[in-house]
mmCIF file of C-alpha atoms in Angstrom:
data_model
loop_
_atom_site.group_PDB
_atom_site.id
_atom_site.type_symbol
_atom_site.label_atom_id
_atom_site.label_comp_id
_atom_site.label_asym_id
_atom_site.label_seq_id
_atom_site.Cartn_x
_atom_site.Cartn_y
_atom_site.Cartn_z
ATOM 1 C CA MET A 1 1.304 -37.510 21.257
ATOM 2 C CA ARG A 2 -0.374 -36.221 23.947
ATOM 3 C CA ARG A 3 1.564 -34.829 26.417
ATOM 4 C CA SER A 4 2.302 -34.008 30.363
ATOM 5 C CA VAL A 5 0.636 -32.468 32.411
ATOM 6 C CA LEU A 6 3.484 -32.333 35.351
ATOM 7 C CA ILE A 7 5.736 -29.463 34.583
ATOM 8 C CA VAL A 8 9.178 -30.993 34.817
ATOM 9 C CA PRO A 9 12.043 -27.314 35.739
ATOM 10 C CA PHE A 10 14.299 -27.013 32.553
ATOM 11 C CA VAL A 11 17.340 -28.582 32.794
ATOM 12 C CA ALA A 12 20.355 -26.919 32.877
ATOM 13 C CA MET A 13 22.520 -26.119 29.275
ATOM 14 C CA SER A 14 25.136 -28.858 30.268
ATOM 15 C CA LEU A 15 22.331 -31.571 30.603
ATOM 16 C CA LEU A 16 20.761 -30.788 27.557
ATOM 17 C CA ALA A 17 23.888 -31.718 26.475
ATOM 18 C CA ALA A 18 24.348 -34.547 27.754
ATOM 19 C CA ALA A 19 20.806 -35.854 26.654
ATOM 20 C CA CYS A 20 22.227 -35.298 23.545
ATOM 21 C CA GLY A 21 24.088 -38.742 23.209
ATOM 22 C CA SER A 22 21.264 -41.061 25.015
ATOM 23 C CA LYS A 23 18.896 -42.609 23.933
ATOM 24 C CA ALA A 24 15.173 -41.615 23.263
ATOM 25 C CA SER A 25 13.437 -41.762 26.521
ATOM 26 C CA ASP A 26 10.467 -44.301 26.173
ATOM 27 C CA THR A 27 10.551 -44.876 23.002
ATOM 28 C CA GLY A 28 11.196 -48.816 23.590
ATOM 29 C CA SER A 29 14.975 -49.017 21.451
ATOM 30 C CA ASP A 30 17.675 -46.957 19.895
ATOM 31 C CA THR A 31 15.774 -47.515 16.554
ATOM 32 C CA THR A 32 12.805 -45.127 17.533
ATOM 33 C CA ALA A 33 15.296 -42.832 18.660
ATOM 34 C CA GLY A 34 17.232 -43.328 15.378
ATOM 35 C CA GLY A 35 20.659 -42.782 15.858
ATOM 36 C CA THR A 36 22.225 -40.321 12.959
ATOM 37 C CA ASP A 37 25.637 -43.245 12.168
ATOM 38 C CA THR A 38 23.748 -45.522 10.416
ATOM 39 C CA THR A 39 25.204 -45.632 6.602
ATOM 40 C CA ALA A 40 21.543 -44.901 5.112
ATOM 41 C CA ALA A 41 21.699 -41.687 7.124
ATOM 42 C CA ALA A 42 24.821 -40.728 6.691
ATOM 43 C CA ALA A 43 24.771 -41.143 2.646
ATOM 44 C CA ALA A 44 21.316 -38.820 2.786
ATOM 45 C CA ALA A 45 23.139 -35.972 5.321
ATOM 46 C CA GLY A 46 26.356 -36.324 3.254
ATOM 47 C CA GLU A 47 29.938 -36.730 4.867
ATOM 48 C CA ASP A 48 30.806 -33.635 2.818
ATOM 49 C CA HIS A 49 27.795 -31.547 4.350
ATOM 50 C CA GLN A 50 29.056 -27.946 5.483
ATOM 51 C CA ALA A 51 28.080 -28.308 8.808
ATOM 52 C CA SER A 52 31.289 -27.513 10.126
ATOM 53 C CA SER A 53 31.194 -24.053 7.609
ATOM 54 C CA GLU A 54 33.122 -20.829 9.053
ATOM 55 C CA GLY A 55 29.822 -18.690 10.495
ATOM 56 C CA LYS A 56 27.397 -21.514 10.766
ATOM 57 C CA GLU A 57 25.841 -21.778 13.991
ATOM 58 C CA THR A 58 24.720 -25.321 15.516
ATOM 59 C CA ILE A 59 20.832 -25.723 15.506
ATOM 60 C CA ARG A 60 19.684 -27.850 18.648
ATOM 61 C CA ILE A 61 16.582 -29.602 17.676
ATOM 62 C CA ALA A 62 14.130 -30.849 20.379
ATOM 63 C CA GLN A 63 12.815 -34.272 19.952
ATOM 64 C CA ASN A 64 10.449 -35.913 22.010
ATOM 65 C CA ALA A 65 9.505 -39.306 23.003
ATOM 66 C CA TRP A 66 7.730 -40.869 20.341
ATOM 67 C CA THR A 67 7.953 -42.030 17.287
ATOM 68 C CA ALA A 68 6.864 -39.630 14.761
ATOM 69 C CA SER A 69 9.144 -36.448 16.607
ATOM 70 C CA ALA A 70 11.688 -38.754 16.165
ATOM 71 C CA ILE A 71 11.238 -38.938 12.212
ATOM 72 C CA ASN A 72 10.266 -35.448 11.309
ATOM 73 C CA THR A 73 13.539 -34.456 13.409
ATOM 74 C CA GLU A 74 15.749 -36.603 11.753
ATOM 75 C CA ILE A 75 13.829 -35.139 7.852
ATOM 76 C CA ALA A 76 15.277 -31.606 9.299
ATOM 77 C CA LYS A 77 18.606 -32.666 10.876
ATOM 78 C CA GLN A 78 19.737 -34.393 7.583
ATOM 79 C CA LEU A 79 17.828 -32.090 5.139
ATOM 80 C CA ILE A 80 19.818 -29.028 7.067
ATOM 81 C CA GLU A 81 23.435 -30.258 7.362
ATOM 82 C CA LYS A 82 23.571 -30.982 4.229
ATOM 83 C CA HIS A 83 21.298 -28.279 2.415
ATOM 84 C CA ILE A 84 22.234 -25.620 4.356
ATOM 85 C CA GLY A 85 25.284 -26.255 5.614
ATOM 86 C CA ASN A 86 24.701 -26.001 10.205
ATOM 87 C CA LYS A 87 25.257 -28.661 12.323
ATOM 88 C CA VAL A 88 22.394 -29.999 14.200
ATOM 89 C CA GLU A 89 22.466 -31.111 17.675
ATOM 90 C CA VAL A 90 19.919 -33.393 18.846
ATOM 91 C CA VAL A 91 18.526 -32.973 22.183
ATOM 92 C CA LYS A 92 15.962 -35.935 23.471
ATOM 93 C CA ILE A 93 14.350 -33.730 26.348
ATOM 94 C CA ASP A 94 10.685 -33.866 28.152
ATOM 95 C CA GLU A 95 8.111 -32.390 26.145
ATOM 96 C CA ASN A 96 6.939 -30.226 28.871
ATOM 97 C CA THR A 97 11.384 -28.891 29.663
ATOM 98 C CA GLN A 98 11.275 -28.077 26.102
ATOM 99 C CA PHE A 99 9.544 -24.472 26.435
ATOM 100 C CA ALA A 100 11.561 -23.211 28.860
ATOM 101 C CA GLY A 101 14.796 -24.216 26.645
ATOM 102 C CA LEU A 102 12.971 -22.804 23.414
ATOM 103 C CA ALA A 103 12.345 -19.195 25.723
ATOM 104 C CA ALA A 104 16.180 -19.518 27.308
ATOM 105 C CA GLY A 105 17.572 -20.029 23.533
ATOM 106 C CA ASP A 106 19.212 -23.191 24.581
ATOM 107 C CA LEU A 107 16.585 -24.887 22.043
ATOM 108 C CA ASP A 108 15.775 -23.713 18.614
ATOM 109 C CA ALA A 109 12.850 -25.657 17.630
ATOM 110 C CA VAL A 110 10.505 -28.166 17.839
ATOM 111 C CA PHE A 111 9.126 -30.085 15.131
ATOM 112 C CA GLU A 112 5.463 -31.361 16.415
ATOM 113 C CA VAL A 113 3.503 -29.941 19.216
ATOM 114 C CA TRP A 114 0.131 -31.143 20.156
ATOM 115 C CA PRO A 115 -1.926 -27.807 21.141
ATOM 116 C CA SER A 116 -3.881 -30.516 23.835
ATOM 117 C CA GLY A 117 -0.846 -30.577 25.267
ATOM 118 C CA VAL A 118 0.203 -26.900 26.149
ATOM 119 C CA THR A 119 -0.383 -26.152 29.528
ATOM 120 C CA PRO A 120 -1.206 -23.866 30.731
ATOM 121 C CA ASP A 121 1.922 -22.635 32.023
ATOM 122 C CA GLU A 122 3.227 -23.194 28.880
ATOM 123 C CA GLN A 123 1.407 -21.420 27.068
ATOM 124 C CA LYS A 124 3.192 -18.232 28.985
ATOM 125 C CA TYR A 125 5.562 -18.625 26.628
ATOM 126 C CA PHE A 126 4.150 -17.924 23.277
ATOM 127 C CA ASP A 127 1.675 -15.215 25.238
ATOM 128 C CA ASP A 128 5.350 -13.096 26.260
ATOM 129 C CA LYS A 129 6.942 -14.410 22.518
ATOM 130 C CA GLN A 130 9.794 -15.594 23.779
ATOM 131 C CA VAL A 131 8.663 -18.884 22.035
ATOM 132 C CA VAL A 132 7.141 -18.729 18.712
ATOM 133 C CA ASN A 133 4.487 -20.538 16.380
ATOM 134 C CA ALA A 134 6.485 -21.233 13.385
ATOM 135 C CA GLY A 135 3.068 -22.707 11.587
ATOM 136 C CA PRO A 136 1.036 -26.152 10.988
ATOM 137 C CA LEU A 137 3.359 -29.496 10.610
ATOM 138 C CA GLY A 138 0.111 -30.649 8.543
ATOM 139 C CA VAL A 139 -1.107 -33.438 10.583
ATOM 140 C CA VAL A 140 -3.591 -33.839 12.715
ATOM 141 C CA GLY A 141 -3.664 -36.032 15.774
ATOM 142 C CA GLN A 142 -6.520 -37.321 17.473
ATOM 143 C CA ILE A 143 -5.962 -38.836 21.631
ATOM 144 C CA GLY A 144 -8.376 -40.548 22.788
ATOM 145 C CA TRP A 145 -9.741 -44.233 24.034
ATOM 146 C CA PHE A 146 -8.955 -47.081 21.825
ATOM 147 C CA VAL A 147 -9.972 -51.155 22.019
ATOM 148 C CA PRO A 148 -8.895 -53.555 19.590
ATOM 149 C CA ASP A 149 -11.345 -54.572 16.974
ATOM 150 C CA TYR A 150 -12.513 -58.320 18.673
ATOM 151 C CA VAL A 151 -12.931 -56.320 21.827
ATOM 152 C CA LEU A 152 -15.693 -54.133 20.198
ATOM 153 C CA GLU A 153 -17.194 -57.529 18.560
ATOM 154 C CA LYS A 154 -17.161 -58.689 22.377
ATOM 155 C CA TYR A 155 -18.980 -55.776 23.974
ATOM 156 C CA PRO A 156 -20.439 -54.139 21.627
ATOM 157 C CA MET A 157 -21.711 -51.393 23.891
ATOM 158 C CA LEU A 158 -18.367 -49.856 23.376
ATOM 159 C CA SER A 159 -19.719 -48.043 20.448
ATOM 160 C CA SER A 160 -20.556 -45.215 23.578
ATOM 161 C CA TRP A 161 -18.915 -44.806 26.480
ATOM 162 C CA GLU A 162 -22.061 -45.092 28.420
ATOM 163 C CA GLY A 163 -21.402 -49.161 27.742
ATOM 164 C CA LEU A 164 -18.348 -48.126 29.998
ATOM 165 C CA LYS A 165 -20.682 -47.725 33.190
ATOM 166 C CA ASP A 166 -21.426 -51.024 33.505
ATOM 167 C CA PRO A 167 -19.895 -53.089 36.312
ATOM 168 C CA ALA A 168 -20.329 -56.034 34.383
ATOM 169 C CA VAL A 169 -18.251 -54.731 31.577
ATOM 170 C CA ALA A 170 -15.662 -52.526 34.264
ATOM 171 C CA LYS A 171 -15.200 -56.382 35.700
ATOM 172 C CA ALA A 172 -14.106 -57.870 32.496
ATOM 173 C CA PHE A 173 -10.858 -55.148 32.110
ATOM 174 C CA ALA A 174 -10.251 -55.673 36.007
ATOM 175 C CA SER A 175 -6.891 -56.802 37.140
ATOM 176 C CA ALA A 176 -4.928 -58.051 40.122
ATOM 177 C CA GLU A 177 -4.507 -54.468 41.390
ATOM 178 C CA THR A 178 -7.665 -52.874 40.203
ATOM 179 C CA GLY A 179 -10.258 -55.492 42.056
ATOM 180 C CA ASP A 180 -14.084 -54.872 41.008
ATOM 181 C CA LYS A 181 -12.980 -51.906 38.712
ATOM 182 C CA GLY A 182 -11.921 -51.342 35.198
ATOM 183 C CA ARG A 183 -8.431 -51.079 34.706
ATOM 184 C CA PHE A 184 -7.406 -48.061 32.251
ATOM 185 C CA LEU A 185 -3.688 -48.755 30.401
ATOM 186 C CA ALA A 186 -2.263 -45.389 30.442
ATOM 187 C CA THR A 187 1.489 -44.981 29.203
ATOM 188 C CA ASP A 188 4.070 -42.766 29.794
ATOM 189 C CA PRO A 189 3.374 -40.690 32.756
ATOM 190 C CA SER A 190 4.760 -37.668 30.750
ATOM 191 C CA TYR A 191 2.465 -37.239 28.007
ATOM 192 C CA SER A 192 -1.413 -35.463 28.448
ATOM 193 C CA GLN A 193 -3.575 -37.971 29.972
ATOM 194 C CA ALA A 194 -7.141 -36.495 31.053
ATOM 195 C CA ASP A 195 -7.940 -40.004 31.638
ATOM 196 C CA ALA A 196 -8.023 -40.190 35.611
ATOM 197 C CA VAL A 197 -10.130 -37.507 35.313
ATOM 198 C CA LEU A 198 -12.376 -38.590 32.858
ATOM 199 C CA ILE A 199 -12.963 -41.829 34.560
ATOM 200 C CA LYS A 200 -14.243 -39.407 37.879
ATOM 201 C CA ASN A 201 -16.282 -36.807 35.747
ATOM 202 C CA LEU A 202 -17.459 -39.495 33.987
ATOM 203 C CA ASN A 203 -18.476 -41.743 37.144
ATOM 204 C CA LEU A 204 -16.860 -44.984 35.273
ATOM 205 C CA PRO A 205 -16.296 -47.599 37.407
ATOM 206 C CA PHE A 206 -12.084 -47.822 35.930
ATOM 207 C CA GLU A 207 -9.073 -47.095 37.493
ATOM 208 C CA VAL A 208 -5.884 -45.744 35.472
ATOM 209 C CA LYS A 209 -3.002 -47.575 35.246
ATOM 210 C CA TYR A 210 0.467 -46.436 33.915
ATOM 211 C CA SER A 211 2.815 -48.936 31.510
ATOM 212 C CA GLY A 212 5.779 -46.701 32.215
ATOM 213 C CA THR A 213 6.218 -46.198 28.140
ATOM 214 C CA GLU A 214 5.349 -46.445 25.242
ATOM 215 C CA ALA A 215 7.113 -49.300 24.219
ATOM 216 C CA ALA A 216 6.307 -50.571 27.118
ATOM 217 C CA THR A 217 2.105 -49.810 25.727
ATOM 218 C CA ILE A 218 2.551 -51.750 22.448
ATOM 219 C CA ALA A 219 3.934 -54.707 24.533
ATOM 220 C CA GLU A 220 1.195 -55.367 26.874
ATOM 221 C CA LEU A 221 -1.097 -54.295 23.571
ATOM 222 C CA ASP A 222 0.577 -56.928 21.764
ATOM 223 C CA SER A 223 0.347 -59.630 24.905
ATOM 224 C CA LYS A 224 -3.380 -59.092 25.183
ATOM 225 C CA ALA A 225 -4.094 -59.027 21.798
ATOM 226 C CA SER A 226 -2.488 -62.342 20.918
ATOM 227 C CA ALA A 227 -3.967 -63.619 23.709
ATOM 228 C CA LYS A 228 -7.286 -61.741 22.568
ATOM 229 C CA GLU A 229 -7.712 -60.536 26.313
ATOM 230 C CA PRO A 230 -9.762 -57.003 26.770
ATOM 231 C CA VAL A 231 -7.693 -53.946 27.106
ATOM 232 C CA LEU A 232 -8.896 -50.590 27.115
ATOM 233 C CA MET A 233 -6.122 -47.991 26.509
ATOM 234 C CA TYR A 234 -5.372 -44.337 26.011
ATOM 235 C CA TRP A 235 -3.701 -43.614 22.689
ATOM 236 C CA TRP A 236 -3.153 -41.611 19.654
ATOM 237 C CA THR A 237 -3.539 -41.616 15.599
ATOM 238 C CA PRO A 238 -1.605 -41.412 13.336
ATOM 239 C CA THR A 239 0.438 -44.271 14.745
ATOM 240 C CA ALA A 240 1.279 -47.893 12.981
ATOM 241 C CA ALA A 241 -0.090 -49.831 15.894
ATOM 242 C CA ALA A 242 -3.589 -48.347 15.629
ATOM 243 C CA GLY A 243 -3.538 -50.175 12.185
ATOM 244 C CA LYS A 244 -1.704 -52.868 13.008
ATOM 245 C CA TYR A 245 -3.904 -53.652 15.891
ATOM 246 C CA ASN A 246 -6.825 -52.842 14.659
ATOM 247 C CA LEU A 247 -7.783 -50.131 17.084
ATOM 248 C CA LYS A 248 -11.158 -48.830 16.922
ATOM 249 C CA GLN A 249 -11.972 -45.812 19.020
ATOM 250 C CA VAL A 250 -14.668 -45.623 22.171
ATOM 251 C CA PRO A 251 -16.658 -42.580 21.257
ATOM 252 C CA LEU A 252 -16.342 -40.010 24.767
ATOM 253 C CA PRO A 253 -18.708 -36.978 25.088
ATOM 254 C CA LYS A 254 -18.515 -34.748 22.090
ATOM 255 C CA ASN A 255 -16.131 -32.172 22.180
ATOM 256 C CA ASP A 256 -17.738 -28.504 21.907
ATOM 257 C CA GLY A 257 -14.312 -27.053 22.370
ATOM 258 C CA LYS A 258 -15.432 -25.901 26.262
ATOM 259 C CA CYS A 259 -15.361 -29.140 27.170
ATOM 260 C CA PHE A 260 -12.027 -30.482 27.868
ATOM 261 C CA SER A 261 -8.389 -29.465 29.816
ATOM 262 C CA ASN A 262 -6.160 -31.615 31.131
ATOM 263 C CA GLU A 263 -7.658 -31.015 34.966
ATOM 264 C CA ALA A 264 -11.626 -30.845 34.116
ATOM 265 C CA ALA A 265 -12.251 -32.903 31.174
ATOM 266 C CA THR A 266 -15.695 -34.040 30.874
ATOM 267 C CA CYS A 267 -15.628 -34.957 27.080
ATOM 268 C CA ASP A 268 -13.461 -36.311 24.568
ATOM 269 C CA TYR A 269 -10.059 -35.122 23.409
ATOM 270 C CA PRO A 270 -10.214 -32.256 20.962
ATOM 271 C CA ALA A 271 -8.729 -33.100 17.226
ATOM 272 C CA ASP A 272 -4.512 -31.218 17.659
ATOM 273 C CA PRO A 273 -3.449 -29.806 14.375
ATOM 274 C CA MET A 274 -0.263 -29.953 15.869
ATOM 275 C CA PHE A 275 2.296 -27.098 14.613
ATOM 276 C CA LYS A 276 5.712 -26.366 15.044
ATOM 277 C CA ALA A 277 7.698 -24.141 17.651
ATOM 278 C CA VAL A 278 10.719 -22.183 17.115
ATOM 279 C CA SER A 279 12.952 -19.982 20.087
ATOM 280 C CA ALA A 280 12.309 -16.450 19.542
ATOM 281 C CA LYS A 281 16.007 -15.948 19.403
ATOM 282 C CA LEU A 282 16.130 -17.891 16.325
ATOM 283 C CA ALA A 283 15.276 -15.208 13.683
ATOM 284 C CA ALA A 284 18.036 -13.654 15.040
ATOM 285 C CA LYS A 285 20.472 -16.474 14.930
ATOM 286 C CA ASP A 286 20.364 -18.161 11.414
ATOM 287 C CA ALA A 287 16.629 -16.426 9.103
ATOM 288 C CA LYS A 288 17.485 -19.011 6.601
ATOM 289 C CA ILE A 289 16.959 -21.872 9.396
ATOM 290 C CA GLN A 290 13.623 -20.251 10.713
ATOM 291 C CA ALA A 291 12.065 -19.866 6.918
ATOM 292 C CA PHE A 292 12.965 -23.784 6.472
ATOM 293 C CA ILE A 293 10.848 -24.355 9.360
ATOM 294 C CA GLU A 294 8.528 -22.374 8.982
ATOM 295 C CA LYS A 295 7.794 -24.079 5.126
ATOM 296 C CA PHE A 296 8.691 -28.049 6.798
ATOM 297 C CA SER A 297 5.607 -30.038 6.656
ATOM 298 C CA LEU A 298 4.536 -33.463 6.595
ATOM 299 C CA THR A 299 0.860 -35.175 6.145
ATOM 300 C CA ASN A 300 -0.617 -38.189 8.180
ATOM 301 C CA ASP A 301 -0.155 -40.112 5.223
ATOM 302 C CA ASP A 302 3.468 -39.042 5.339
ATOM 303 C CA GLN A 303 3.511 -40.256 8.501
ATOM 304 C CA LEU A 304 1.852 -43.594 8.290
ATOM 305 C CA LYS A 305 3.499 -44.785 5.879
ATOM 306 C CA LEU A 306 6.635 -43.947 7.867
ATOM 307 C CA LEU A 307 5.680 -45.238 11.155
ATOM 308 C CA PRO A 308 5.065 -48.837 10.290
ATOM 309 C CA ALA A 309 8.782 -48.811 9.122
ATOM 310 C CA VAL A 310 10.316 -48.264 12.951
ATOM 311 C CA GLU A 311 7.483 -49.346 14.954
ATOM 312 C CA ILE A 312 6.728 -52.532 13.641
ATOM 313 C CA ASP A 313 9.663 -53.325 11.591
ATOM 314 C CA GLY A 314 12.284 -52.255 13.899
ATOM 315 C CA LYS A 315 14.400 -49.653 11.528
ATOM 316 C CA PRO A 316 16.537 -46.672 12.447
ATOM 317 C CA ALA A 317 14.387 -43.411 12.552
ATOM 318 C CA ALA A 318 17.382 -42.030 10.809
ATOM 319 C CA ASP A 319 17.116 -44.816 8.216
ATOM 320 C CA ILE A 320 13.452 -44.063 7.240
ATOM 321 C CA ALA A 321 14.024 -40.451 7.251
ATOM 322 C CA ALA A 322 17.043 -40.557 4.475
ATOM 323 C CA GLU A 323 14.527 -43.150 2.304
ATOM 324 C CA TRP A 324 11.538 -40.356 2.553
ATOM 325 C CA ILE A 325 14.300 -37.956 1.506
ATOM 326 C CA ALA A 326 15.756 -39.707 -1.625
ATOM 327 C CA ALA A 327 11.675 -40.467 -2.511
ATOM 328 C CA ASN A 328 10.738 -36.904 -2.186
ATOM 329 C CA GLU A 329 12.972 -34.341 -3.342
ATOM 330 C CA ALA A 330 10.021 -32.187 -4.653
ATOM 331 C CA THR A 331 8.371 -31.834 -1.688
ATOM 332 C CA TRP A 332 11.374 -30.709 0.601
ATOM 333 C CA LYS A 333 12.944 -28.276 -1.560
ATOM 334 C CA ALA A 334 10.388 -26.067 -1.657
ATOM 335 C CA TRP A 335 11.369 -25.801 1.712
ATOM 336 C CA LEU A 336 15.060 -24.521 1.095
ATOM 337 C CA GLY A 337 14.544 -21.487 -1.452
#
């Protein structure tokens, strides 16, 4: 979505194993994490799958703390277990920690990497060929600054970032903790967020405050929207919340491909053509799994159809993945060939 500039030391394999049984971090509920013991998921994966077949190694897939990652991972898990026969372990892990895990071979794959969130330290794993780009996911994300439509109606000057320079506008977004400065609502601090740098470089009278989790951000947005109160926030598309709350992006200076980094941003976040990544050890471990991952593909439309059921209706990601699999056999069969 989006992802962290904070480099987290890699967790030992014993901690990875423990993580598999824990809740997904910062998604607000077990439904976002996508428990795999639900009826629909069991039906889709098949209780008689061949995951325990001799010679089939366990595949460990990294799941990050946002909803689309849970859905992507569940689709892959259910298809691999039923149609390829490997057991799949879902490892709920910070997006930064995952690259060291992939390099070591303790993790096999991740299905949604946002390029703007890959730090120079993480890029080294790709440059050293310890982690391999497994091709585009098919989804293009966009991080940015967003306000609900009612905010834009009241403050039409926010059709440009320059409207945020006005101290009177900033004061409308202020809180007790920011004084006269406007409050910029950030989310999970592990996500890639260059907002404090942007605010400083663009000389804006705002101060970043983190909600702590994606779920907390949505809860605050819901509260603000119900009261029609101003809120300026870090968010991204595709997400169900962008549609539900009619979020409108505040255009920042145009990104020319050279003006943005998490440390020195002076322009808008770049578009993020997401990609999959695998351990360089995976091809030798199981070439069939590697081929499946390379072919795995979803679109923005796919995610936008799937996300509301989890983010708004609160259904388990595992169930939504199972429903997608049942309805899209022609699509996923091509991934198995």
